[in-house]
Short mmCIF file of C-alpha atoms in Angstrom, two decimals:
data_model
loop_
_atom_site.label_atom_id
_atom_site.label_comp_id
_atom_site.label_asym_id
_atom_site.label_seq_id
_atom_site.Cartn_x
_atom_site.Cartn_y
_atom_site.Cartn_z
CA MET A 1 -70.66 -1.44 -16.84
CA LYS A 2 -69.20 1.83 -16.46
CA LYS A 3 -67.86 3.53 -19.53
CA ILE A 4 -64.73 5.40 -20.13
CA GLY A 5 -64.37 8.66 -22.74
CA PHE A 6 -61.17 10.28 -24.13
CA ILE A 7 -60.24 13.71 -25.55
CA VAL A 8 -57.16 14.29 -27.32
CA ASP A 9 -56.07 18.09 -28.83
CA GLY A 10 -53.94 18.84 -32.16
CA PHE A 11 -51.09 16.82 -30.59
CA ILE A 12 -52.68 13.94 -32.14
CA SER A 13 -52.02 15.15 -35.62
CA GLU A 14 -55.43 14.17 -37.09
CA PRO A 15 -58.43 15.99 -38.68
CA GLN A 16 -61.37 16.37 -36.46
CA GLU A 17 -63.40 14.26 -38.71
CA LEU A 18 -61.44 11.40 -38.29
CA ILE A 19 -61.37 11.82 -34.32
CA LEU A 20 -64.91 12.42 -33.76
CA LYS A 21 -65.61 9.30 -35.76
CA LYS A 22 -63.55 7.38 -33.73
CA GLY A 23 -65.95 8.97 -30.69
CA TYR A 24 -62.85 11.23 -29.07
CA GLY A 25 -63.70 14.44 -28.03
CA TYR A 26 -61.40 17.05 -29.57
CA PHE A 27 -59.92 20.41 -28.62
CA PRO A 28 -58.40 21.93 -31.12
CA PHE A 29 -55.54 24.66 -30.76
CA LEU A 30 -55.44 28.21 -32.81
CA THR A 31 -52.74 29.01 -35.12
CA ASP A 32 -52.59 32.78 -36.02
CA ILE A 33 -50.99 33.54 -39.38
CA ASP A 34 -50.39 37.12 -39.99
CA GLY A 35 -53.48 37.97 -38.22
CA VAL A 36 -55.15 35.14 -39.65
CA VAL A 37 -56.52 32.54 -36.91
CA TYR A 38 -57.00 28.86 -38.25
CA LYS A 39 -58.61 25.85 -35.71
CA ASP A 40 -55.99 22.96 -36.05
CA GLY A 41 -57.28 20.17 -37.66
CA ILE A 42 -60.50 21.94 -39.16
CA ASP A 43 -60.06 24.76 -41.42
CA LEU A 44 -57.54 23.66 -43.72
CA ASP A 45 -55.33 20.05 -44.19
CA GLN A 46 -52.24 19.76 -42.27
CA GLU A 47 -49.73 20.51 -45.12
CA ASP A 48 -51.67 23.50 -46.32
CA LEU A 49 -51.62 24.97 -43.19
CA LEU A 50 -47.96 24.39 -42.62
CA HIS A 51 -47.17 25.93 -45.88
CA LYS A 52 -48.83 29.13 -44.52
CA LEU A 53 -47.07 28.97 -41.42
CA ASP A 54 -44.16 28.72 -43.51
CA GLN A 55 -45.00 31.61 -45.24
CA GLY A 56 -46.14 33.72 -42.52
CA LYS A 57 -44.41 36.89 -40.69
CA SER A 58 -45.77 36.21 -37.37
CA VAL A 59 -47.18 33.03 -36.55
CA LYS A 60 -48.45 31.91 -32.73
CA SER A 61 -50.62 29.47 -31.12
CA SER A 62 -53.12 29.56 -28.37
CA MET A 63 -55.12 27.50 -26.73
CA PRO A 64 -58.60 26.03 -27.88
CA ASN A 65 -61.50 28.29 -26.97
CA VAL A 66 -62.47 28.13 -23.88
CA LYS A 67 -66.53 27.95 -24.46
CA ALA A 68 -65.52 25.05 -26.89
CA VAL A 69 -63.57 23.10 -24.08
CA LEU A 70 -66.16 23.60 -21.68
CA ASP A 71 -69.16 22.60 -24.37
CA THR A 72 -67.34 19.45 -24.98
CA VAL A 73 -66.06 18.11 -21.00
CA ASP A 74 -69.55 19.03 -20.22
CA LYS A 75 -71.31 17.03 -23.13
CA MET A 76 -68.77 13.83 -22.58
CA THR A 77 -69.36 13.67 -18.47
CA LYS A 78 -72.50 13.13 -19.02
CA GLU A 79 -71.96 10.10 -21.28
CA TYR A 80 -69.34 8.68 -19.53
CA ASP A 81 -68.83 7.43 -16.20
CA GLU A 82 -65.16 8.63 -16.18
CA VAL A 83 -63.48 11.11 -19.09
CA ILE A 84 -59.58 11.38 -19.72
CA TYR A 85 -58.21 13.98 -21.39
CA PHE A 86 -54.44 13.85 -22.88
CA PRO A 87 -53.13 16.97 -23.51
CA ILE A 88 -50.30 18.49 -25.25
CA GLY A 89 -47.52 18.10 -22.48
CA SER A 90 -47.24 20.32 -19.84
CA SER A 91 -43.68 21.14 -20.72
CA LEU A 92 -44.76 21.90 -23.88
CA SER A 93 -47.91 24.14 -23.25
CA SER A 94 -49.87 25.82 -20.39
CA SER A 95 -52.83 25.00 -22.01
CA CYS A 96 -52.58 21.33 -19.90
CA ASN A 97 -53.12 23.19 -16.52
CA ASN A 98 -55.13 25.56 -17.61
CA ILE A 99 -57.66 23.39 -19.20
CA ALA A 100 -57.10 21.04 -15.83
CA THR A 101 -58.48 24.56 -13.55
CA ILE A 102 -60.97 25.31 -16.04
CA CYS A 103 -62.55 22.01 -15.63
CA LYS A 104 -62.06 21.58 -12.06
CA GLU A 105 -65.63 21.46 -11.07
CA TYR A 106 -66.32 18.24 -13.33
CA LYS A 107 -64.79 15.57 -10.83
CA ASN A 108 -65.16 12.78 -13.55
CA PHE A 109 -62.95 14.68 -15.96
CA HIS A 110 -59.13 13.80 -15.83
CA VAL A 111 -56.11 15.60 -17.40
CA TYR A 112 -53.34 13.03 -17.55
CA ASP A 113 -49.86 14.96 -18.49
CA ASN A 114 -47.81 12.85 -20.52
CA CYS A 115 -45.32 12.76 -23.47
CA TRP A 116 -46.79 11.15 -26.75
CA VAL A 117 -47.88 12.58 -30.09
CA GLY A 118 -49.38 11.06 -33.25
CA ASP A 119 -51.10 7.84 -33.56
CA GLN A 120 -49.54 6.79 -29.94
CA TYR A 121 -52.51 8.18 -28.44
CA ASN A 122 -54.55 5.81 -30.47
CA GLU A 123 -52.95 2.96 -29.49
CA ILE A 124 -52.65 4.12 -25.89
CA ILE A 125 -56.83 4.88 -26.00
CA ASN A 126 -57.55 1.16 -27.47
CA HIS A 127 -55.18 -0.15 -24.79
CA ILE A 128 -56.64 1.75 -21.97
CA LYS A 129 -60.06 1.16 -23.28
CA LYS A 130 -59.37 -2.74 -22.53
CA VAL A 131 -57.72 -1.89 -19.05
CA TYR A 132 -60.92 -0.20 -17.97
CA GLU A 133 -63.48 -2.69 -19.48
CA LYS A 134 -61.75 -5.41 -17.15
CA TYR A 135 -61.01 -3.69 -14.05
CA GLN A 136 -63.24 -0.88 -14.13
CA THR A 137 -61.26 1.38 -11.86
CA LEU A 138 -58.90 4.44 -12.91
CA ASP A 139 -56.60 3.22 -10.39
CA LYS A 140 -55.58 0.51 -12.77
CA VAL A 141 -55.92 2.95 -15.86
CA PHE A 142 -53.15 5.65 -14.49
CA GLU A 143 -51.07 2.94 -13.35
CA GLU A 144 -50.97 1.65 -17.12
CA LEU A 145 -50.40 4.71 -18.27
CA GLU A 146 -47.20 5.27 -16.21
CA TRP A 147 -45.86 2.32 -17.21
CA ILE A 148 -46.30 3.33 -20.91
CA LYS A 149 -45.31 6.94 -20.26
CA ASN A 150 -41.78 5.45 -18.42
CA ASN A 151 -41.07 3.39 -22.09
CA SER A 152 -41.89 6.28 -24.00
CA ILE A 153 -39.67 8.77 -25.55
CA ILE A 154 -40.25 11.83 -28.17
CA TYR A 155 -36.95 13.15 -30.13
CA VAL A 156 -37.56 16.23 -31.92
CA LEU A 157 -35.16 17.69 -34.50
CA PRO A 158 -36.16 21.41 -35.75
CA ILE A 159 -34.19 22.24 -39.13
CA LYS A 160 -35.02 26.06 -38.99
CA LEU A 161 -33.73 26.87 -35.13
CA ASN A 162 -34.93 30.16 -35.02
CA TYR A 163 -38.43 28.54 -34.34
CA LEU A 164 -37.10 26.59 -31.32
CA ILE A 165 -35.29 29.54 -29.77
CA GLU A 166 -38.42 32.16 -30.66
CA GLY A 167 -40.80 29.51 -29.23
CA GLY A 168 -39.44 29.65 -25.75
CA ARG A 169 -39.15 25.76 -25.21
CA VAL A 170 -35.61 25.58 -24.14
CA ASN A 171 -33.39 26.68 -21.61
CA ASN A 172 -31.33 29.89 -21.32
CA SER A 173 -28.09 28.15 -21.76
CA PHE A 174 -28.97 26.05 -24.71
CA LYS A 175 -29.91 29.36 -26.25
CA LYS A 176 -26.84 30.83 -25.62
CA PHE A 177 -25.00 27.88 -27.10
CA VAL A 178 -27.39 28.00 -30.29
CA LEU A 179 -27.20 31.36 -31.23
CA LYS A 180 -23.24 31.33 -30.82
CA THR A 181 -22.42 28.47 -32.85
CA MET A 182 -25.56 27.22 -34.65
CA SER A 183 -25.98 29.83 -36.99
CA LYS A 184 -22.23 29.43 -38.24
CA LEU A 185 -22.20 25.82 -38.65
CA ARG A 186 -24.17 23.27 -39.91
CA ILE A 187 -24.50 21.72 -36.42
CA TYR A 188 -27.68 20.33 -35.82
CA PRO A 189 -29.05 20.34 -32.16
CA TYR A 190 -32.33 17.96 -31.13
CA VAL A 191 -34.27 17.43 -28.11
CA LYS A 192 -35.87 14.73 -26.25
CA PHE A 193 -39.36 14.57 -24.31
CA ILE A 194 -39.69 12.06 -21.80
CA LYS A 195 -41.97 12.16 -18.74
CA GLN A 196 -42.82 15.71 -19.24
CA HIS A 197 -39.46 17.13 -19.70
CA VAL A 198 -37.96 18.76 -22.86
CA SER A 199 -34.17 18.35 -22.88
CA THR A 200 -31.24 18.62 -25.28
CA ALA A 201 -30.30 15.30 -26.62
CA GLY A 202 -27.66 15.80 -28.65
CA ILE A 203 -25.82 17.71 -31.50
CA ALA A 204 -24.85 16.44 -35.13
CA ARG A 205 -23.41 17.52 -38.17
CA GLY A 206 -25.96 17.37 -41.01
CA VAL A 207 -29.42 16.38 -40.90
CA LYS A 208 -28.26 12.68 -42.07
CA GLY A 209 -26.00 12.56 -38.87
CA ALA A 210 -28.71 13.67 -36.57
CA ILE A 211 -31.07 10.94 -37.93
CA ILE A 212 -28.68 8.23 -37.39
CA GLN A 213 -27.89 9.37 -33.96
CA ILE A 214 -31.53 9.58 -32.99
CA PHE A 215 -31.98 5.87 -34.42
CA LYS A 216 -29.40 4.69 -32.55
CA LYS A 217 -30.83 6.98 -29.32
CA LEU A 218 -34.26 5.09 -29.46
CA GLY A 219 -32.51 1.59 -29.57
CA ALA A 220 -30.83 2.17 -26.79
CA PHE A 221 -33.62 3.89 -24.80
CA VAL A 222 -35.67 0.74 -24.98
CA LYS A 223 -32.16 -1.50 -24.31
CA ALA A 224 -33.21 -3.85 -27.69
CA LYS A 225 -30.48 -5.76 -28.21
CA ASP A 226 -31.08 -6.22 -31.93
CA LEU A 227 -33.15 -4.72 -34.51
CA LYS A 228 -35.62 -7.61 -34.54
CA THR A 229 -36.32 -6.95 -30.86
CA LEU A 230 -36.97 -3.30 -31.56
CA THR A 231 -39.25 -3.70 -34.31
CA GLU A 232 -41.08 -6.79 -32.75
CA ASN A 233 -41.94 -5.32 -29.33
CA PHE A 234 -41.80 -1.30 -29.98
CA LYS A 235 -43.35 0.63 -32.51
CA ILE A 236 -42.10 3.86 -33.87
CA ASP A 237 -44.10 6.61 -34.97
CA TRP A 238 -42.88 9.73 -37.48
CA ILE A 239 -44.25 13.28 -37.48
CA HIS A 240 -42.73 15.12 -40.73
CA GLY A 241 -42.79 18.25 -41.75
CA ILE A 242 -42.87 20.17 -45.43
CA ASP A 243 -38.92 19.87 -46.08
CA GLU A 244 -39.17 16.79 -48.77
CA GLU A 245 -35.46 16.39 -48.99
CA VAL A 246 -35.49 15.89 -44.73
CA ASN A 247 -38.34 13.43 -45.28
CA LYS A 248 -36.43 11.08 -48.18
CA THR A 249 -33.24 11.08 -45.56
CA VAL A 250 -35.57 10.16 -42.94
CA ARG A 251 -36.82 7.22 -45.11
CA LYS A 252 -33.73 6.81 -46.48
CA VAL A 253 -31.99 5.91 -43.13
CA SER A 254 -34.75 3.87 -41.99
CA LYS A 255 -34.28 1.66 -45.04
CA GLU A 256 -30.41 1.50 -44.47
CA LYS A 257 -30.79 0.62 -40.93
CA ASN A 258 -33.94 -1.79 -41.78
CA ILE A 259 -35.89 -0.07 -39.15
CA LYS A 260 -39.42 -0.42 -39.58
CA ILE A 261 -41.37 2.91 -38.89
CA ASP A 262 -45.12 1.89 -38.14
CA THR A 263 -46.96 5.15 -38.73
CA GLU A 264 -45.93 8.89 -40.65
CA ARG A 265 -48.31 11.80 -40.43
CA TRP A 266 -47.90 15.65 -40.90
CA THR A 267 -47.05 17.63 -37.70
CA SER A 268 -49.88 19.64 -36.32
CA SER A 269 -49.62 23.27 -36.39
CA ALA A 270 -49.68 23.63 -32.86
CA ILE A 271 -46.37 21.91 -32.89
CA ALA A 272 -44.50 23.55 -35.81
CA VAL A 273 -44.96 26.79 -34.56
CA HIS A 274 -42.85 26.16 -31.91
CA THR A 275 -40.27 23.86 -33.96
CA GLY A 276 -40.89 24.95 -37.64
CA PRO A 277 -43.02 23.50 -40.39
CA GLU A 278 -39.81 21.50 -41.57
CA ALA A 279 -39.35 19.93 -38.32
CA PHE A 280 -39.72 16.07 -37.88
CA SER A 281 -40.18 14.14 -34.65
CA LEU A 282 -39.49 10.13 -34.36
CA SER A 283 -40.92 8.57 -31.32
CA ILE A 284 -40.97 5.23 -29.86
CA MET A 285 -43.24 3.31 -27.19
CA PRO A 286 -43.98 -0.45 -26.35
CA ARG A 287 -46.49 -2.71 -28.71
CA LEU A 288 -49.49 -2.65 -26.60
CA GLU A 289 -50.94 -5.59 -28.33
CA LYS A 290 -48.38 -7.86 -26.84
CA ARG A 291 -49.17 -6.47 -23.16
CA GLU A 292 -51.16 -8.51 -21.04
CA ILE A 293 -53.98 -7.02 -19.43
#
């Protein structure tokens, strides 16, 4: 029986030690804070790295080391019949396309552009393993991945807008809007990430107002008729930063609305460089254990 392997990067927001124990390959992003380079998920735990990023004057991220990428791909393509890499989405980083180009000679290595984050990768990998085990074909695997992607969305609320502006992940019209109005008013814009596209999703007065809007939009996206449908059939994941007041507000609104958050974890530095160490995301996807294979 043919075997399928998987590679992830810092967007999974887990330490390398845990990732390798699961049998995944791992590409760590590099985060430069005032001239000191840290490997995401390796050199410091996520919380400590976020605090260093918050205190840094000059921060930037770069794609994983090319040699490390090639070594990992070479090893895994020999161990598995097919290998799929789930990168940070191409609309957020050029590393997706760069790694595809670097590794193009490996015919059984496949880059699947996506819009997932955190524990979603674990759920998807476990599901896709079962799909491949049953059908033994990548056509069915990619068909299933497309279905999951079409039913998944991420909302991101940056707290300090300078990271979003300087990170180059928003369009020019939005930048002008932010620069004109947001600096003077307590208005919080938030963005959505769906099908490899990033766009403005809405604005709210105050953090709590934005959180309430995001929860409503998650339900609307999956067309949930009620909270029971939402929590039974869909999984909500929360990636958060180091602003404890913001984190408390997310928990409070979730409790008030009786919405279950399935997982929470620290954001990776690769994300925080562009959104700020206080930013958070809420994402939704189908509960794959309920889907027939």
